[in-house]
mmCIF file of C-alpha atoms in Angstrom:
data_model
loop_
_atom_site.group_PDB
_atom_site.id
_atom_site.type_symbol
_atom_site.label_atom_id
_atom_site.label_comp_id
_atom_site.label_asym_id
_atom_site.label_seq_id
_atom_site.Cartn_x
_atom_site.Cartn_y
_atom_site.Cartn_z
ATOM 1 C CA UNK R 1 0.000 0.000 0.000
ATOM 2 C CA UNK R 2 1.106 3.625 -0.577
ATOM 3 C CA UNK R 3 -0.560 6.902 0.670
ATOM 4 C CA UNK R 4 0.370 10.001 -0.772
ATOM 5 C CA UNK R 5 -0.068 13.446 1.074
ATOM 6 C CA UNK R 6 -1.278 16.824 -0.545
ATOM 7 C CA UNK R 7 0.497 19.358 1.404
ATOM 8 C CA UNK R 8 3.474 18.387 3.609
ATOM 9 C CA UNK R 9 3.973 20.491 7.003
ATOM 10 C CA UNK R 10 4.216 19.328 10.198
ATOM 11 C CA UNK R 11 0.976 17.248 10.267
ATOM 12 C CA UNK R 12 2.197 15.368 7.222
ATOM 13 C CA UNK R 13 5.404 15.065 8.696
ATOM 14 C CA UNK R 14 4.805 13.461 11.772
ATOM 15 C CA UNK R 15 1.902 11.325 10.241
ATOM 16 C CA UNK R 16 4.012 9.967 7.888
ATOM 17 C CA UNK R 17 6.693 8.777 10.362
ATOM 18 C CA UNK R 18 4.072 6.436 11.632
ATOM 19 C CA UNK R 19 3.490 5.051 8.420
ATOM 20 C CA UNK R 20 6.671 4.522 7.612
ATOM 21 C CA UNK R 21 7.689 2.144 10.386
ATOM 22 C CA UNK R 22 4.205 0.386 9.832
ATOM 23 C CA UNK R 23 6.294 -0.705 6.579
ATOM 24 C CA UNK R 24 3.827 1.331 4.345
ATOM 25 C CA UNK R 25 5.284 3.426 1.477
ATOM 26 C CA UNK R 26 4.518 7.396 1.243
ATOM 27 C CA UNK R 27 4.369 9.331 -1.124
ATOM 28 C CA UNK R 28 4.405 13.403 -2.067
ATOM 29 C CA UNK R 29 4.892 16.320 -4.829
ATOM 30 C CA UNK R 30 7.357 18.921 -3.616
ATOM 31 C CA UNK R 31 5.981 21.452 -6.524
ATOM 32 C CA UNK R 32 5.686 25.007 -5.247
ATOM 33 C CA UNK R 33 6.564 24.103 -2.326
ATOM 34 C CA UNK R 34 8.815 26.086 0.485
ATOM 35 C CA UNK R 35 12.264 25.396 1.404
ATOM 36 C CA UNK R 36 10.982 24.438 4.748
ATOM 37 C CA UNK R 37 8.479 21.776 3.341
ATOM 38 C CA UNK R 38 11.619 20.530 1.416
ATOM 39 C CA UNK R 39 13.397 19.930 4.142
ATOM 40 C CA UNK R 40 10.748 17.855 5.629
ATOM 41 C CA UNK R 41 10.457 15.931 3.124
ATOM 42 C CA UNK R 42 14.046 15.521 2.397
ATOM 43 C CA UNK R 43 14.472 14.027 5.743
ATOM 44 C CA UNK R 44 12.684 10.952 5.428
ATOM 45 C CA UNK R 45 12.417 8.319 3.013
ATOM 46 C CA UNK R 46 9.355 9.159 1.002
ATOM 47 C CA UNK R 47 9.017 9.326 -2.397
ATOM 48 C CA UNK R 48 8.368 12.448 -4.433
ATOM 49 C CA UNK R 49 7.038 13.016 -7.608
ATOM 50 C CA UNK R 50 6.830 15.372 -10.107
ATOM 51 C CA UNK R 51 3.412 16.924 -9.509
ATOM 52 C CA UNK R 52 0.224 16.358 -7.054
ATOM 53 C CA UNK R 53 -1.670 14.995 -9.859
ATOM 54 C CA UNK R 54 1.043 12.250 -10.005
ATOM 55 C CA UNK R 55 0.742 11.969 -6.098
ATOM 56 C CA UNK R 56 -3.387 11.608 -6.742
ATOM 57 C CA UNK R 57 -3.366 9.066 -9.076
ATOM 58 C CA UNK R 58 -0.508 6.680 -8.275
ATOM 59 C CA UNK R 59 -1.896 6.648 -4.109
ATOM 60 C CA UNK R 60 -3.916 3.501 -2.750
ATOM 61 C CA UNK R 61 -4.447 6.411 0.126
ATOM 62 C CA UNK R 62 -4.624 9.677 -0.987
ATOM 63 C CA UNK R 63 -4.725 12.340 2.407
ATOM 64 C CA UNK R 64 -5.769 16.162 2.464
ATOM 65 C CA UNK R 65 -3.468 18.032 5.474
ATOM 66 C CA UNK R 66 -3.420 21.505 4.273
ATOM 67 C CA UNK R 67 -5.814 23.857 6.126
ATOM 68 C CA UNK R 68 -9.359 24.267 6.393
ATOM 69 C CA UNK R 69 -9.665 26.971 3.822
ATOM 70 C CA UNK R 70 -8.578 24.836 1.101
ATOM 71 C CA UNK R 71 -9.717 21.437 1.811
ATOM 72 C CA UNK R 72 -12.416 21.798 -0.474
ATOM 73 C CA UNK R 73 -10.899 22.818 -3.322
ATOM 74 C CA UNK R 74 -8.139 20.525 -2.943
ATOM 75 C CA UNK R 75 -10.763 17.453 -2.444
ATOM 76 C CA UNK R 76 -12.252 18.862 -5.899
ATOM 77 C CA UNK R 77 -8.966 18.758 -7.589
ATOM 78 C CA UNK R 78 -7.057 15.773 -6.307
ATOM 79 C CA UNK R 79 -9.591 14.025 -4.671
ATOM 80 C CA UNK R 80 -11.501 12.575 -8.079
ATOM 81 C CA UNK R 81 -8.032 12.015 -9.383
ATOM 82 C CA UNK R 82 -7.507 9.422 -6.894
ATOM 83 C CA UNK R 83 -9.085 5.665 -7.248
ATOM 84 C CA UNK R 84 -8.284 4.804 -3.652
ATOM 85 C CA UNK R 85 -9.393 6.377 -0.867
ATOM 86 C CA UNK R 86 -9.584 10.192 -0.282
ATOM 87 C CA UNK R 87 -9.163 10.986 3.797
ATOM 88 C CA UNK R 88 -9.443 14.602 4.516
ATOM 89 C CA UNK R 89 -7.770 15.295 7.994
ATOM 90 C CA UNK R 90 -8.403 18.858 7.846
ATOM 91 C CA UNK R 91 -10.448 20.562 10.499
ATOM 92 C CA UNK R 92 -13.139 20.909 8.069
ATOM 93 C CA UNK R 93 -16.569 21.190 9.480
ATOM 94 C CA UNK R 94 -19.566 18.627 8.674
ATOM 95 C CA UNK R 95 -20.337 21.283 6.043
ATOM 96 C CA UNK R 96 -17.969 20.891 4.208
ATOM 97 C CA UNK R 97 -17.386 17.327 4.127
ATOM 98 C CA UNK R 98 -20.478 17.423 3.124
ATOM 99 C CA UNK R 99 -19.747 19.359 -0.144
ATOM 100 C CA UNK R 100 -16.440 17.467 -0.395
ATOM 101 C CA UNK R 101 -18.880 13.984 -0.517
ATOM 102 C CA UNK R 102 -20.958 16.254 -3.741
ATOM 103 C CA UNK R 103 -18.103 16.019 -5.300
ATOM 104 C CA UNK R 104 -16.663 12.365 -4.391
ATOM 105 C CA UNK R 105 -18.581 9.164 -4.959
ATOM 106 C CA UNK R 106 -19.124 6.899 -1.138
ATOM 107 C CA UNK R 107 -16.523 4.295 -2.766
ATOM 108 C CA UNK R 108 -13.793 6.795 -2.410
ATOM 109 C CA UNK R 109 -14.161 9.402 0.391
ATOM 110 C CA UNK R 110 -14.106 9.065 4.049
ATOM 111 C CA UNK R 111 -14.905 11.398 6.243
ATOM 112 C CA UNK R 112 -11.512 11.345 9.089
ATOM 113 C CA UNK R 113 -9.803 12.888 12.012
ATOM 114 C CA UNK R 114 -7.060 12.796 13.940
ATOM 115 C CA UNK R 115 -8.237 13.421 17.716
ATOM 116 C CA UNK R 116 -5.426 14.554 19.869
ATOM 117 C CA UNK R 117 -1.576 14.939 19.081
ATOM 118 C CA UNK R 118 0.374 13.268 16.033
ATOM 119 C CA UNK R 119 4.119 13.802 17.713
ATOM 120 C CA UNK R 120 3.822 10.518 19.563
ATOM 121 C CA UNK R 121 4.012 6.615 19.137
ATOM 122 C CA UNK R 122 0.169 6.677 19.503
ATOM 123 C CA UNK R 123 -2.327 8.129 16.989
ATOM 124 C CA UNK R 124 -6.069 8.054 17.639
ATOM 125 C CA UNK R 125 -8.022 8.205 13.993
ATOM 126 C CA UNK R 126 -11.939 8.454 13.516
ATOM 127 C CA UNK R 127 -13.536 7.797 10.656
ATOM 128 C CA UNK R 128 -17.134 8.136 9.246
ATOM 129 C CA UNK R 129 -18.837 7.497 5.786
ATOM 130 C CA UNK R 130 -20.082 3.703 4.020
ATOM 131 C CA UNK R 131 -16.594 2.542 3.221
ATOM 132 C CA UNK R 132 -15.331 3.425 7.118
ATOM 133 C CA UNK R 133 -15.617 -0.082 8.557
ATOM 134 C CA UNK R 134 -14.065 -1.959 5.403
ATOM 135 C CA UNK R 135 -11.607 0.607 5.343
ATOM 136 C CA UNK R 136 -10.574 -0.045 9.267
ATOM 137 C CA UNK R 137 -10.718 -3.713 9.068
ATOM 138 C CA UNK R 138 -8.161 -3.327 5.857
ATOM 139 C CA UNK R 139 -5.957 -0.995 8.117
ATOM 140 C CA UNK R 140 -5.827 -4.244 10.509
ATOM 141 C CA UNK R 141 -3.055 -5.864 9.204
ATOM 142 C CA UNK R 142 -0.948 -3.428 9.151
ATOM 143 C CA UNK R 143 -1.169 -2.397 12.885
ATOM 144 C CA UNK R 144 1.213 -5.353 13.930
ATOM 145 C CA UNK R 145 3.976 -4.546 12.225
ATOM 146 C CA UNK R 146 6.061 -2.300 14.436
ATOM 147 C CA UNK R 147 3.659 -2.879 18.024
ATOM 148 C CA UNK R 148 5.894 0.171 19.142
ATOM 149 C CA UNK R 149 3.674 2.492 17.262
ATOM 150 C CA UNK R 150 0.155 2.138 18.061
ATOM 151 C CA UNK R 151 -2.615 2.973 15.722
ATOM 152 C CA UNK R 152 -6.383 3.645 17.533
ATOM 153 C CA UNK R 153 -8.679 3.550 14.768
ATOM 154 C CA UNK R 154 -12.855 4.068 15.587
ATOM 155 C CA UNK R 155 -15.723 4.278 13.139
ATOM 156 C CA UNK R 156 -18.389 6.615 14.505
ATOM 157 C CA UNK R 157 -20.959 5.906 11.859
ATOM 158 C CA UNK R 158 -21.851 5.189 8.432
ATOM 159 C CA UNK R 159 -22.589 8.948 7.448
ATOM 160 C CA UNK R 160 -20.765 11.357 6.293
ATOM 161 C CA UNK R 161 -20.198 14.683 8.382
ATOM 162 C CA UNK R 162 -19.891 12.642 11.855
ATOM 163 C CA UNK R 163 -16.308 12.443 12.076
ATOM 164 C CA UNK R 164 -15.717 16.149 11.537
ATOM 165 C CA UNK R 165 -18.470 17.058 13.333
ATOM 166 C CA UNK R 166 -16.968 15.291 16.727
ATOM 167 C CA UNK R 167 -13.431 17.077 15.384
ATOM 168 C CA UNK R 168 -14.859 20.477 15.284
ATOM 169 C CA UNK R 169 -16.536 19.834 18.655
ATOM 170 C CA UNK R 170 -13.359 18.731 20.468
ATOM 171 C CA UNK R 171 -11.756 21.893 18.629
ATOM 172 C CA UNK R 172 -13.878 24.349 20.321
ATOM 173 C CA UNK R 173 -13.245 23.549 23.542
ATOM 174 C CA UNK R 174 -9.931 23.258 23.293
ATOM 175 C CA UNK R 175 -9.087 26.398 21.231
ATOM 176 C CA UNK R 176 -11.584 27.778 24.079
ATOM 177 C CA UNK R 177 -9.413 26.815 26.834
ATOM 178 C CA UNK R 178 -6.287 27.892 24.547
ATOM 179 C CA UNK R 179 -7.666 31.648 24.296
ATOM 180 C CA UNK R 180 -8.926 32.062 27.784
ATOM 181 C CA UNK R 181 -5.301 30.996 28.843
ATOM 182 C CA UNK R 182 -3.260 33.603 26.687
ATOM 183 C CA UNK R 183 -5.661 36.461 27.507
ATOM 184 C CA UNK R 184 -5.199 35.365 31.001
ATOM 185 C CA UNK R 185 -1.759 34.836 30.887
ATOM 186 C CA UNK R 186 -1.375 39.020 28.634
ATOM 187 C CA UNK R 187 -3.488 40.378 31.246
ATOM 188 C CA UNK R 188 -1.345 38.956 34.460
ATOM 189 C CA UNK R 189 2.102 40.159 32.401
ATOM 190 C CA UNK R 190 0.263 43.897 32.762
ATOM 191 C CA UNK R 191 0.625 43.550 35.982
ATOM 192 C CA UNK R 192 3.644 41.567 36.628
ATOM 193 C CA UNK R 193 2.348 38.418 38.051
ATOM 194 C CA UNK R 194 2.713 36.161 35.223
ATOM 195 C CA UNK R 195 5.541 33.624 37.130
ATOM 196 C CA UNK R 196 3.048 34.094 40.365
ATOM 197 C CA UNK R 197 0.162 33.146 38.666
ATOM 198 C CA UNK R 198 1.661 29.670 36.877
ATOM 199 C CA UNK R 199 2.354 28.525 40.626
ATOM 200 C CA UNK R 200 -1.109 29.904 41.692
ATOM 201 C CA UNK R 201 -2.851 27.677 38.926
ATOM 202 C CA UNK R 202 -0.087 24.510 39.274
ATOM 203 C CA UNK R 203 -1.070 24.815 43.013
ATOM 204 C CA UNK R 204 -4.728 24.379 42.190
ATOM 205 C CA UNK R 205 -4.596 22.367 38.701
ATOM 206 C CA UNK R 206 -1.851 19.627 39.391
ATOM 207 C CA UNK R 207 1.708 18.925 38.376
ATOM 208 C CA UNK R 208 1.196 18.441 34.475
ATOM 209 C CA UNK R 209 -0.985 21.571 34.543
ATOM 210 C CA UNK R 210 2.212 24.003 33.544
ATOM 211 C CA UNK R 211 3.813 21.714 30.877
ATOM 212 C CA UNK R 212 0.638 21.221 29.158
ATOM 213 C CA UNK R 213 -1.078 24.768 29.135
ATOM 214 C CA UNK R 214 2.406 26.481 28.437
ATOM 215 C CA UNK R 215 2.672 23.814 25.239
ATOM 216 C CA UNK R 216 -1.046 24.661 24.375
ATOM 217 C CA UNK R 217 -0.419 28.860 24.345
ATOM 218 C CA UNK R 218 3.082 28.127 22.614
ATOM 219 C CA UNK R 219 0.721 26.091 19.322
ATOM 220 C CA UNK R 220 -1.799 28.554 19.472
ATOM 221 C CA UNK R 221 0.766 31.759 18.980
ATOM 222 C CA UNK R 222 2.435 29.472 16.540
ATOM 223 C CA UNK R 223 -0.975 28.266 14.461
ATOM 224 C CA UNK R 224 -3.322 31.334 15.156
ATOM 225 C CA UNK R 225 -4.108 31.633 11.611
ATOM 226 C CA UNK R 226 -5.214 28.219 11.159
ATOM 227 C CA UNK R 227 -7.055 27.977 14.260
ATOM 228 C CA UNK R 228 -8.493 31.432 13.059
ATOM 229 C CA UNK R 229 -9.803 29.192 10.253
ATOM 230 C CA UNK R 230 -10.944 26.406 11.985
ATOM 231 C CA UNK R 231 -13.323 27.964 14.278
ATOM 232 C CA UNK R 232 -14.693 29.819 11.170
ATOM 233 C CA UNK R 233 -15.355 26.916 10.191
ATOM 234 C CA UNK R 234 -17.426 25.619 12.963
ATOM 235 C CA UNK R 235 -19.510 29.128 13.556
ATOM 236 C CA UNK R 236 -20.390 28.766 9.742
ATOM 237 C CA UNK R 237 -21.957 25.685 9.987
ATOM 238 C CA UNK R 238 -23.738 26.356 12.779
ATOM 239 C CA UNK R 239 -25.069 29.208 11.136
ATOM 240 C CA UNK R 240 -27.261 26.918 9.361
ATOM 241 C CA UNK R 241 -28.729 25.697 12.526
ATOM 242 C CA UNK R 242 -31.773 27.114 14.302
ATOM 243 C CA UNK R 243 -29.481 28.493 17.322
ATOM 244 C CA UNK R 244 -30.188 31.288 19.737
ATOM 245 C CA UNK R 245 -28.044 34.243 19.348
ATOM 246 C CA UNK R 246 -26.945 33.981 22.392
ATOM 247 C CA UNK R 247 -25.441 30.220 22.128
ATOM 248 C CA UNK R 248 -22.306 30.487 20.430
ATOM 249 C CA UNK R 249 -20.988 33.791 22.247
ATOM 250 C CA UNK R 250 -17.832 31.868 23.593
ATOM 251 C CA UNK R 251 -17.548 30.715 19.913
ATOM 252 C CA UNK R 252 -17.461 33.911 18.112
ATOM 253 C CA UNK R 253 -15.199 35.205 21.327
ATOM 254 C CA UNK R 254 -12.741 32.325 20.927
ATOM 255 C CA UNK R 255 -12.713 33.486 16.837
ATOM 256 C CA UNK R 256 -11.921 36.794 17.705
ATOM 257 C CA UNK R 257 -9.336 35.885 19.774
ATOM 258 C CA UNK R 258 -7.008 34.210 17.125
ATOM 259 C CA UNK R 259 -8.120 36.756 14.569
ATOM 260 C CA UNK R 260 -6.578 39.102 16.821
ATOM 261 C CA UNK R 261 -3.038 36.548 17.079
ATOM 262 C CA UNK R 262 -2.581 35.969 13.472
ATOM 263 C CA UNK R 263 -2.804 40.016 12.707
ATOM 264 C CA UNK R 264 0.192 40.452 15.117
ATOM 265 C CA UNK R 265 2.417 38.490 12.837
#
């Protein structure tokens, strides 16, 4: 089997390293690509062709990892170029999965994500759509081959839209908790308590409170744009939903609030 990635950052990058020792081959186009993205690439042992098309149609597994705002048109463009399976591991909301499935016949797109961190020996994958099950019990015999890297894979349904939908969820809370912290963390710096207030909150949070939350503000600074996107994302599908106005204020807040990061770049 071979699985071929549109886009390669860090997502891509660390995905791919569990592949790799699961004896799987990966592929990937480095066209118009940056030198960072390069270098990546260049440091593992991946193959890389001439263009994505290539990528699309020579790919048993053919994965979107770009960001949000593109995932469509990159399932448009690649995606029906592929006769595997399209995964889109975006943090697209149900929406637009949903238009990405218009697009894509049930034999070749499944609705994924990645819950929780790829930059460990563990990956946790969800997947949703008619060919989720098959797909999972065909992933089975791979997962024994390097036991050091464990692969968590669980089918939430046979529609399309549930897998994102339980990403986007898990997304705002966390990028909630993430923006409450850093405008916690500016406003305590205004007064010069920013040291004082990590052993305040270690005191009543626990040990693995500071490594954790000081990681978390650290990704958010570094991916505001993207997260920016993300919750866009989610408020624009909810749109379409009979909500209250006042039901997504912490939403719209937590939106703001990475708007506000990625303008400071």
């Amino acid at each position: 089997m071979k699985v071929g990635f549109i886009g390669f950052g860090e997502v891509s990058y660390n995905l791919s390293k569990i592949i790799l020792s699961k004896g799987i081959g990966v592929m990937t186009s480095l066209e118009g690509r940056s030198d960072k993205t390069r270098d990546l690439a260049g440091s593992l042992d991946i193959d890389i062709l001439d263009s994505f098309e290539d990528v699309a149609r020579e790919a048993d597994v053919l994965i979107s990892a770009n960001s949000p705002s593109s995932a469509l048109a990159v399932a448009v463009k690649y995606g029906s170029l592929t006769d595997g399976i399209f995964l889109d591991l975006n943090n697209i909301s149900p929406q637009t999965a949903y238009e990405i499935a218009n697009y894509l016949s049930d034999n070749h797109f499944i609705d994924a994500a990645i819950m929780g961190t790829v930059k460990s020996n563990e990956l946790n994958l969800f997947f949703s759509g008619k060919r989720a099950n098959e797909f999972k019990e065909f992933l089975k015999k791979y997962s024994s081959n390097n036991p050091q890297t464990k692969v968590n894979i669980t089918v939430v349904g046979d529609k399309i839209g549930a897998a994102s939908a339980l990403k986007v969820l898990r997304s705002s809370y966390t990028k909630g908790v993430s923006a409450l912290l850093i405008e916690t963390f500016e406003i305590a710096e205004k007064f010069g308590l920013s040291d004082d207030l990590w052993d305040v909150l270690v005191l009543t949070e626990g040990d693995k409170f500071l490594k954790s939350s000081k990681s978390r503000i650290e990704n958010s600074y570094k991916s505001s744009k993207r997260k920016y996107e993300e919750m866009e994302q989610l408020i624009g599908f909810l749109e379409s939903y009979d909500f209250e106005d006042d039901e997504d204020i912490m939403l719209k807040a937590t939106r703001d609030k990475f708007a506000s990061l990625k303008n400071r770049k």
